[in-house]
Tab-separated table of C-alpha atoms and ligand atoms in Angstrom:
chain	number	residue	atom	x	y	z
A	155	UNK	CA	-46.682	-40.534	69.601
A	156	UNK	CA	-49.897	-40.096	71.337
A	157	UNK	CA	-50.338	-38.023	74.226
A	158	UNK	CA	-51.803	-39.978	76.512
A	159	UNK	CA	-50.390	-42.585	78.676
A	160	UNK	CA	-48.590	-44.991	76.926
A	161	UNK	CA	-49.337	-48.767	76.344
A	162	UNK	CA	-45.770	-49.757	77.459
A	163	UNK	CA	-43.880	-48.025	79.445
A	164	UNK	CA	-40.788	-49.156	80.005
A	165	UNK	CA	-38.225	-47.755	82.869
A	166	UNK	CA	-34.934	-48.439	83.955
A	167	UNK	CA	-34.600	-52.528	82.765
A	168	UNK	CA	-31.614	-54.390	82.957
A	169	UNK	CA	-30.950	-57.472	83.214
A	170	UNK	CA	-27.830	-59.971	82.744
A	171	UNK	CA	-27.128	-63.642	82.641
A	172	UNK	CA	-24.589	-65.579	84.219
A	173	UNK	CA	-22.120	-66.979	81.585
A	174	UNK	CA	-19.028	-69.384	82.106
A	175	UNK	CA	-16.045	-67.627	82.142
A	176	UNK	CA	-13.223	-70.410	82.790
A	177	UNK	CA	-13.360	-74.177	83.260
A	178	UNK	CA	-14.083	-73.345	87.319
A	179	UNK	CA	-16.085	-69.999	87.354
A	180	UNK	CA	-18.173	-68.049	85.856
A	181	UNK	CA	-19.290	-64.388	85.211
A	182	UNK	CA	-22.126	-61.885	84.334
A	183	UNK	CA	-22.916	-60.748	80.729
A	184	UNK	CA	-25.179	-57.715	80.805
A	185	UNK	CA	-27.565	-57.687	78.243
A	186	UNK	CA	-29.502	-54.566	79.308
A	187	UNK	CA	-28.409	-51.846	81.027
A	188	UNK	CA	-31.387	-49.154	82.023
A	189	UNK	CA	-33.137	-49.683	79.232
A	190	UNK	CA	-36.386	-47.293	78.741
A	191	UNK	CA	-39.302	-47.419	76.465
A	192	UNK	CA	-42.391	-46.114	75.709
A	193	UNK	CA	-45.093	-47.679	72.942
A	194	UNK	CA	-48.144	-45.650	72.450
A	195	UNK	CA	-51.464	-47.564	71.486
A	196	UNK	CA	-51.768	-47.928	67.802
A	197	UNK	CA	-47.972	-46.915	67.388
A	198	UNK	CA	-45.251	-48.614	65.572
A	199	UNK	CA	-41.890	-48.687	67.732
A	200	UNK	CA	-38.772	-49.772	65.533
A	201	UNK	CA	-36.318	-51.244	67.918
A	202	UNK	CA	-32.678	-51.438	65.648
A	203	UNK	CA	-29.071	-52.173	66.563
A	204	UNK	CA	-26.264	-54.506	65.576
A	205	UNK	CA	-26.741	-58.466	66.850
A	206	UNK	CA	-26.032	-58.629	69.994
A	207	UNK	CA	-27.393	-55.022	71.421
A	208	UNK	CA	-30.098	-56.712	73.297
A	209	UNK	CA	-32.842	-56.429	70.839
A	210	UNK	CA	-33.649	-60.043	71.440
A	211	UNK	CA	-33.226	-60.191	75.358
A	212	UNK	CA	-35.802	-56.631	75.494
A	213	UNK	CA	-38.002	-58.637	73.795
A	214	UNK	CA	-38.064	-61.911	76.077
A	215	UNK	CA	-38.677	-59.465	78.743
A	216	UNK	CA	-41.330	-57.784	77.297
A	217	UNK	CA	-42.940	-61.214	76.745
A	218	UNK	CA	-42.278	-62.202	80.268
A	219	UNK	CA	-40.037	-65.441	79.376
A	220	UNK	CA	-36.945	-63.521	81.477
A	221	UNK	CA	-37.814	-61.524	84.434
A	222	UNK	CA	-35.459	-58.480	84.106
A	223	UNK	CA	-32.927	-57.861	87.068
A	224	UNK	CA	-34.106	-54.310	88.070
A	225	UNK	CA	-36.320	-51.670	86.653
A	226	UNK	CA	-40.160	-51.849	85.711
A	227	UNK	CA	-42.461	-52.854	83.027
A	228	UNK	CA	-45.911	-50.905	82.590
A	229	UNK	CA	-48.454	-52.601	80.656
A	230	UNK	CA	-51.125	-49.895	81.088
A	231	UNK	CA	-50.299	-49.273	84.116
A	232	UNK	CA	-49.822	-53.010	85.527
A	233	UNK	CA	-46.501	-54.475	86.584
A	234	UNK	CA	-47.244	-57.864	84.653
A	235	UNK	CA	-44.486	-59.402	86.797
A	236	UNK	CA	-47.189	-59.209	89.616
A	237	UNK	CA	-49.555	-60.768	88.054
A	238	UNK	CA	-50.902	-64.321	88.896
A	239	UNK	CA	-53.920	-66.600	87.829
A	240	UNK	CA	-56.083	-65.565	85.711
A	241	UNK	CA	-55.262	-62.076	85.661
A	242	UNK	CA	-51.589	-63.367	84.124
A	243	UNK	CA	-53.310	-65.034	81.189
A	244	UNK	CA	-55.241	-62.201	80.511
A	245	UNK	CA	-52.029	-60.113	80.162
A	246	UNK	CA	-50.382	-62.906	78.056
A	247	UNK	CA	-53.087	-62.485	75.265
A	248	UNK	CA	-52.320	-59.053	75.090
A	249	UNK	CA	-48.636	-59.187	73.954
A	250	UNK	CA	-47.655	-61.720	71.238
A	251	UNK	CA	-45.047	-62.700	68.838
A	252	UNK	CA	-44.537	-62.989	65.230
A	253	UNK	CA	-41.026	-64.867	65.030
A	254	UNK	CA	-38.706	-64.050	62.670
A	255	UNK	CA	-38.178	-67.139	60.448
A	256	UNK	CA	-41.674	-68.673	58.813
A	257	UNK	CA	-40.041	-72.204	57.914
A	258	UNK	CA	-38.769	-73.201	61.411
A	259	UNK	CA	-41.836	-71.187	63.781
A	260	UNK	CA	-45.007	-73.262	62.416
A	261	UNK	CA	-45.400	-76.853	63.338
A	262	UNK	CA	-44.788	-79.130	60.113
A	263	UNK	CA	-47.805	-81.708	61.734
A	264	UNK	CA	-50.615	-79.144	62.171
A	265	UNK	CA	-52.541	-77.471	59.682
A	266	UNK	CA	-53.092	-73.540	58.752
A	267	UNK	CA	-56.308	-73.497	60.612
A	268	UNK	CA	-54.869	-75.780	63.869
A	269	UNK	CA	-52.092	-73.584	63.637
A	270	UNK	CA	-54.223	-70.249	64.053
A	271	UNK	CA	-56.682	-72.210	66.444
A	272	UNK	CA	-53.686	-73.256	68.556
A	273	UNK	CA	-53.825	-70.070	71.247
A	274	UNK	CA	-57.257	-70.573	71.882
A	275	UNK	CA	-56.481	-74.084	73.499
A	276	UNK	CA	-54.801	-72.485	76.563
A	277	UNK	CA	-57.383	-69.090	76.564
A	278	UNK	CA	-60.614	-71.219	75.872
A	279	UNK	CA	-63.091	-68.900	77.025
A	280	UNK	CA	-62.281	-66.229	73.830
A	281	UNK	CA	-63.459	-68.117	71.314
A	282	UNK	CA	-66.504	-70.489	71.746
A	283	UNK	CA	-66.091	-73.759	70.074
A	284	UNK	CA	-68.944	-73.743	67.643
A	285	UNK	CA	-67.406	-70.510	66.440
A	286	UNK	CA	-64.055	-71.090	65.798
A	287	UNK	CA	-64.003	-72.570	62.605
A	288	UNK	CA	-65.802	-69.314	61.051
A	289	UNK	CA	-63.178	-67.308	63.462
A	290	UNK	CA	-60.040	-69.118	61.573
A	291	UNK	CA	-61.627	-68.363	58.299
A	292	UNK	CA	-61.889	-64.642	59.146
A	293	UNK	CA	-58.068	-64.506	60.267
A	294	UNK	CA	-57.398	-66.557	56.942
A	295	UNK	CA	-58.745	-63.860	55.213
A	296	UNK	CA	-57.303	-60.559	57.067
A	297	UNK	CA	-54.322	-61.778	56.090
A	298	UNK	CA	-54.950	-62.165	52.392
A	299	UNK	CA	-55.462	-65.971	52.377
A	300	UNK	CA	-57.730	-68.188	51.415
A	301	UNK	CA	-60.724	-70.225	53.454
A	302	UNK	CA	-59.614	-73.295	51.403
A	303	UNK	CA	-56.168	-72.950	53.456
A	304	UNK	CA	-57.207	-73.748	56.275
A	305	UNK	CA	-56.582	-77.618	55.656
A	306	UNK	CA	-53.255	-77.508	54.090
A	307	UNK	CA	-50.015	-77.652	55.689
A	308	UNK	CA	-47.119	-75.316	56.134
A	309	UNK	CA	-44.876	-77.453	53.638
A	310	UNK	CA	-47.448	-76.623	51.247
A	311	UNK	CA	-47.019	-72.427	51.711
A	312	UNK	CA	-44.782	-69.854	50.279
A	313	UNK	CA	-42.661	-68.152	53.055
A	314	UNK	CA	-44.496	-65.454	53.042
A	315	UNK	CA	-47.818	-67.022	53.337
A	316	UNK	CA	-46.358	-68.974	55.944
A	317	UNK	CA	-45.220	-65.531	57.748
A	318	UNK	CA	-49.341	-64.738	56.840
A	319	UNK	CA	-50.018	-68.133	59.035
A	320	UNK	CA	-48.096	-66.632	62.189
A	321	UNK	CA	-49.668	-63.260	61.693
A	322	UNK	CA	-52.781	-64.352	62.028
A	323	UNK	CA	-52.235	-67.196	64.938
A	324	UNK	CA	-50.752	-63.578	66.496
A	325	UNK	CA	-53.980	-61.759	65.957
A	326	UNK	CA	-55.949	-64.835	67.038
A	327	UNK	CA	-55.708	-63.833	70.416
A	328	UNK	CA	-56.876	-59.952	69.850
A	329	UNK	CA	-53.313	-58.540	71.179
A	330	UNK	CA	-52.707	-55.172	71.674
A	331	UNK	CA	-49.057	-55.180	71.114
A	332	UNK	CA	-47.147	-57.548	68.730
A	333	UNK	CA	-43.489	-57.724	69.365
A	334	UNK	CA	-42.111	-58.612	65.328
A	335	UNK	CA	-38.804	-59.949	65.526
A	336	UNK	CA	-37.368	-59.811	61.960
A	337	UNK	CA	-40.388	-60.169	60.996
A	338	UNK	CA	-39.755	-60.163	57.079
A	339	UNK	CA	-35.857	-60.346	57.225
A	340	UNK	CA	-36.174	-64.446	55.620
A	341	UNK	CA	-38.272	-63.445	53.361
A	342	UNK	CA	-37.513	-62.604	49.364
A	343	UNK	CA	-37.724	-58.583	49.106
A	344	UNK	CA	-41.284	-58.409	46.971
A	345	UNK	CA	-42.297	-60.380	49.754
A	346	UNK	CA	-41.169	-58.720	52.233
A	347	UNK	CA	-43.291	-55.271	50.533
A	348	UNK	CA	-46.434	-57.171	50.917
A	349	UNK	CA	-45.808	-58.613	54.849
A	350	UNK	CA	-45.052	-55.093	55.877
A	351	UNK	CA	-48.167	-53.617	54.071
A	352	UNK	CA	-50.454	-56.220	55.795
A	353	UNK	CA	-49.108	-55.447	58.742
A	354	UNK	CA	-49.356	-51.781	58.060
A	355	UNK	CA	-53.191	-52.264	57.091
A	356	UNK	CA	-53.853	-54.610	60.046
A	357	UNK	CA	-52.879	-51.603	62.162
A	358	UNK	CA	-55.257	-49.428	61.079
A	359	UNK	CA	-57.803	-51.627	60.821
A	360	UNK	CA	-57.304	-53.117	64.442
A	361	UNK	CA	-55.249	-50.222	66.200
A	362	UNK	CA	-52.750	-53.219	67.381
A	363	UNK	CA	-49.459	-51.405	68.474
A	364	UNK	CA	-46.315	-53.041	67.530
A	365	UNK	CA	-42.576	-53.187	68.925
A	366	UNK	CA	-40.468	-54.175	65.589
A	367	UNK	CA	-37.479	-55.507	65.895
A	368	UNK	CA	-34.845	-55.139	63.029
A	369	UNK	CA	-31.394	-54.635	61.726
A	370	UNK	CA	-32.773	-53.243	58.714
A	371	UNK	CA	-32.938	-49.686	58.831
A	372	UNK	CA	-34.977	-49.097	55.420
A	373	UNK	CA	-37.569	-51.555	56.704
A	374	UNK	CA	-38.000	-49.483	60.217
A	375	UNK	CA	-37.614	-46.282	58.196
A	376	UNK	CA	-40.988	-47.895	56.133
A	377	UNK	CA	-43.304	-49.219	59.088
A	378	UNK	CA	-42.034	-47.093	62.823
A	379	UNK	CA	-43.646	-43.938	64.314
A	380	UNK	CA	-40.248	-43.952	66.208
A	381	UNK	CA	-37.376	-45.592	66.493
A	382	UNK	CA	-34.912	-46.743	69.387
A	383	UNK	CA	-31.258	-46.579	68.759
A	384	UNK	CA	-29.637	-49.739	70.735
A	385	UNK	CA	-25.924	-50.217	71.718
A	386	UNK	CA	-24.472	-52.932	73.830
A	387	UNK	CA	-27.480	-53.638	75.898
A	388	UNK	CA	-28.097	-49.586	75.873
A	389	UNK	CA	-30.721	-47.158	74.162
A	390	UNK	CA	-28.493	-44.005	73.096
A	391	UNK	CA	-31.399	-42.240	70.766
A	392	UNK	CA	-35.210	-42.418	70.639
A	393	UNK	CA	-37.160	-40.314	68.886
A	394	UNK	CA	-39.717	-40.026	65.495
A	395	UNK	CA	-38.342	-41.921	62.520
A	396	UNK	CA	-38.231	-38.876	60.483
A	397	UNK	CA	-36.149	-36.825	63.192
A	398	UNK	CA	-33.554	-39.624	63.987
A	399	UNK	CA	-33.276	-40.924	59.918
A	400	UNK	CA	-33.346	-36.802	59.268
A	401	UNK	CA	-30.832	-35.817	61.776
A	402	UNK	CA	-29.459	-38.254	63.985
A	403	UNK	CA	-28.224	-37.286	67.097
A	404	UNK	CA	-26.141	-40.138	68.800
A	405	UNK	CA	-22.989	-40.697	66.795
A	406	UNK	CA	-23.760	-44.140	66.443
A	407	UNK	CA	-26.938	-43.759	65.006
A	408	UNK	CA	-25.047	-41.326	62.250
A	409	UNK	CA	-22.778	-44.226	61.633
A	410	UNK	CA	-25.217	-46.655	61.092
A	411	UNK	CA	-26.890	-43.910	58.671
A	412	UNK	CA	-23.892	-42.820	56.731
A	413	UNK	CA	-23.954	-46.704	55.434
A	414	UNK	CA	-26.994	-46.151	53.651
A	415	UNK	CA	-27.151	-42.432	52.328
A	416	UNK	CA	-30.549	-42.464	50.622
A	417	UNK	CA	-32.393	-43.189	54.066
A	418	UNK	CA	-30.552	-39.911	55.183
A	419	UNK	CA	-30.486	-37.455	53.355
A	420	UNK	CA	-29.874	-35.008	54.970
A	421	UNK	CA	-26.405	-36.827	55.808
A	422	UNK	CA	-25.823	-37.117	51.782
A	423	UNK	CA	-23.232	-34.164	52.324
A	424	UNK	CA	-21.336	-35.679	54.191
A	425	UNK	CA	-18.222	-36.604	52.099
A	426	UNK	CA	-17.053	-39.518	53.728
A	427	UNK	CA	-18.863	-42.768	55.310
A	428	UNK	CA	-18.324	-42.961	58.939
A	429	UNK	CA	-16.413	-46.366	59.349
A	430	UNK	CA	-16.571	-47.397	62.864
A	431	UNK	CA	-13.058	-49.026	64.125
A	432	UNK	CA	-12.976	-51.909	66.248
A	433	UNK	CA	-15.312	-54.467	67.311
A	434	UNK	CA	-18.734	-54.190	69.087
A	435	UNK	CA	-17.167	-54.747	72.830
A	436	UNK	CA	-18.496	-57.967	74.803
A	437	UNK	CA	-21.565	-57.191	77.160
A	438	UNK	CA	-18.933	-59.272	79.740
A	439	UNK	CA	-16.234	-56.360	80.254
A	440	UNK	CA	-18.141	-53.594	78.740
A	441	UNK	CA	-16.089	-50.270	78.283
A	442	UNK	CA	-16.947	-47.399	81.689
A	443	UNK	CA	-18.887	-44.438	80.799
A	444	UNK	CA	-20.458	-44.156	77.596
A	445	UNK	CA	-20.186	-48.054	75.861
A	446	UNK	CA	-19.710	-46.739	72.620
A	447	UNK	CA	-16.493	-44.374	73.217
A	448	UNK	CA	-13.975	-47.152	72.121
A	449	UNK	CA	-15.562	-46.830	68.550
A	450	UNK	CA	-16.551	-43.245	69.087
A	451	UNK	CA	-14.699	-40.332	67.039
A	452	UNK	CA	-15.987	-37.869	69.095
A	453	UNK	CA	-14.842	-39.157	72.879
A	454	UNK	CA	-13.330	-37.519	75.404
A	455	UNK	CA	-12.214	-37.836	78.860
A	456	UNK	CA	-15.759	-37.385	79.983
A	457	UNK	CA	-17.332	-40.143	77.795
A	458	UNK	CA	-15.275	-42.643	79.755
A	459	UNK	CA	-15.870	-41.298	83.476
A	460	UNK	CA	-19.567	-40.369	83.575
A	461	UNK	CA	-22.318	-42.759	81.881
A	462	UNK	CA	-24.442	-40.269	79.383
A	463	UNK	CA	-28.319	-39.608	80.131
A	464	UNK	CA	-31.048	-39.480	77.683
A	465	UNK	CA	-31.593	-35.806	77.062
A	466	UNK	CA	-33.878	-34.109	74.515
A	467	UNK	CA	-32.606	-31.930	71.582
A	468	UNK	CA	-33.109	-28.065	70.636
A	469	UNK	CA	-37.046	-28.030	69.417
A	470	UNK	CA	-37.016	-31.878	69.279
A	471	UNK	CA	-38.770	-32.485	73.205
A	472	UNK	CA	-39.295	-36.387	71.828
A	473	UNK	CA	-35.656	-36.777	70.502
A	474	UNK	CA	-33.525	-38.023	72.775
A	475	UNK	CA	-29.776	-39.114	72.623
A	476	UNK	CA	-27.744	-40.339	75.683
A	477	UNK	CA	-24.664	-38.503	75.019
A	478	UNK	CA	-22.589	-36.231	76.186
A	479	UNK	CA	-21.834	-34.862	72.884
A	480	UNK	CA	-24.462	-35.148	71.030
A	481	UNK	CA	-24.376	-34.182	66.721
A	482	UNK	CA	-26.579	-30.829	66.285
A	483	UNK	CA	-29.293	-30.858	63.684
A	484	UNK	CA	-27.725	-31.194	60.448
A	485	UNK	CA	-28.623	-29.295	57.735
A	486	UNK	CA	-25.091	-30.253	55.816
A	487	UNK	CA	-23.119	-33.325	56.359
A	488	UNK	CA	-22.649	-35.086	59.642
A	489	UNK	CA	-20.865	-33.121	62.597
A	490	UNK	CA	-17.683	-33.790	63.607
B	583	SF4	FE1	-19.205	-40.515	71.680
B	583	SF4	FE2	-18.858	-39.478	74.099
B	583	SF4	FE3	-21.231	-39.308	72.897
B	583	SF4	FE4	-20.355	-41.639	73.782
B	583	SF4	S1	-20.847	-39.852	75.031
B	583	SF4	S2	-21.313	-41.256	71.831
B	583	SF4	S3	-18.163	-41.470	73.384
B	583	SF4	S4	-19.311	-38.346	72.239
């Protein structure tokens, strides 16, 4: 990560949502619990957890369509929850979206180039008029389609070139972070190869940082700088991809490993797959503590009294796990 200040800085965040509970009352479902995170500019963050974790929630934050419940947001420095006018649409360019499913995110009645052209109808003054026809083109042809596109519908697109088409209404606006939920995760796998490489060469051709969300560790093991570890509205590891896939701290971030070997290998000793018992505990009546010790193997008494703090490794100052006994550097199979 880069050592100056980062992009996002992120501190602290919860937030929860009030949820029925019975047919006459109701109750609170935390979906974030003092969340932190940083995302340097230019840097890849790879945000990964089970459904449910919060993935989804962090992101509506970061986008400002939920205001969180506590904590802080630092968008270079700015709160954007205290930001109004004009100033708030210039922080809206700034962070944008690419959804997760092509098919359902692009409007069936407007074409490729209406479709990229869209943003520009709410932040009119970045893009002249007379020059946004030549503009669409140029987006049309960062990511690896055709001028001739821009008249032709989604209906008529692959997925992929439809998950091209929301790239590129993204980059319309000249953002500085994308947040990519599942960005590729509808797609066929040789498609998937080529979204992540454009978004890979976008990168380092426009220095655009991006949060990316996924379930899929071999895909975040491909495209992050660093990855965050969530659990049940929690993160319990951050760090640089090749220190958390290498040697995972957090014992859920070892179980989630010891599923798929060859991303680990330095787990490939390990003789048996961790299997983790039980059910992924509702966010409702979440277990004291540490929230994974109902499924942990390695809990005691302490795990349930006293919630763990994110603390750096031995010779790892950017790894961090939130545990209170975390898994030393493994050199041969996973601790237990
Ligand atoms: Fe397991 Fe305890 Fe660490 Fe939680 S704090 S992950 S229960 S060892």
């Amino acid at each position: 990560m880069p050592e100056s200040a980062p992009l996002l800085d992120v501190s602290g965040l919860s937030k929860s949502f009030r949820v029925p509970r019975s047919a006459s009352g109701s109750t609170r479902l935390q979906a974030l619990d003092g969340v932190n995170l940083r995302l340097g500019r230019g840097e890849t963050l790879g945000l990964v957890g089970e459904s449910g974790c919060g993935k989804s929630t962090l992101a509506r934050v970061l986008l400002m369509l939920e205001r969180p419940d506590s904590g802080t947001v630092r968008f270079d420095g700015v709160d954007p929850f205290s930001l109004r006018g004009k100033e708030l649409l210039a922080w809206r360019r700034r962070v944008q979206m690419v959804f997760q499913d092509p098919f359902a995110s692009l409007n069936p009645r407007l074409n490729a180039a209406d479709l990229i052209g869209e943003p520009w109808r709410t932040h009119r003054d970045l893009v002249p008029p007379k020059r946004r026809e030549q503009r669409v083109r140029e987006l049309l042809d960062m990511v690896g389609l055709r001028p001739g596109d821009a008249r032709r519908y989604p209906q008529e697109f692959s997925g992929g070139q439809r998950q091209r088409i929301g790239i590129a209404r993204a980059l319309a606006l000249d953002p500085a972070v994308i947040i990519c939920d599942e960005p590729v995760s509808a797609l066929d796998l040789s498609v998937q190869a080529q979204v992540l490489n454009l978004l890979t060469d976008l990168q380092a051709e426009l220095g655009v940082a991006y949060v990316f969300i996924s379930h899929d560790l071999s895909v975040v093991r491909h495209v992050a700088d660093r990855v965050s570890v969530m659990y049940l509205g929690r993160v319990v590891e951050t760090g640089p991809t090749e220190e958390v896939f290498g040697s995972p701290r957090h014992p859920y971030t070892a179980a989630l490993l010891s599923a798929a070997p060859t991303l680990a290998p330095a787990l490939a000793g390990s003789r048996e797959r961790i299997v983790l018992s039980g059910e992924v505990p509702s966010p409702v009546d979440p277990p004291s503590g540490c929230r994974f010790r109902t499924r942990c193997w390695r809990a005691e008494d302490v795990c349930a009294q006293v919630v763990p703090v994110d603390e750096a490794g031995a010779g790892q100052p950017s790894h961090t796990a939130a545990c209170h006994l975390p898994l030393e550097v493994v050199t041969a199979g996973i601790a237990r």
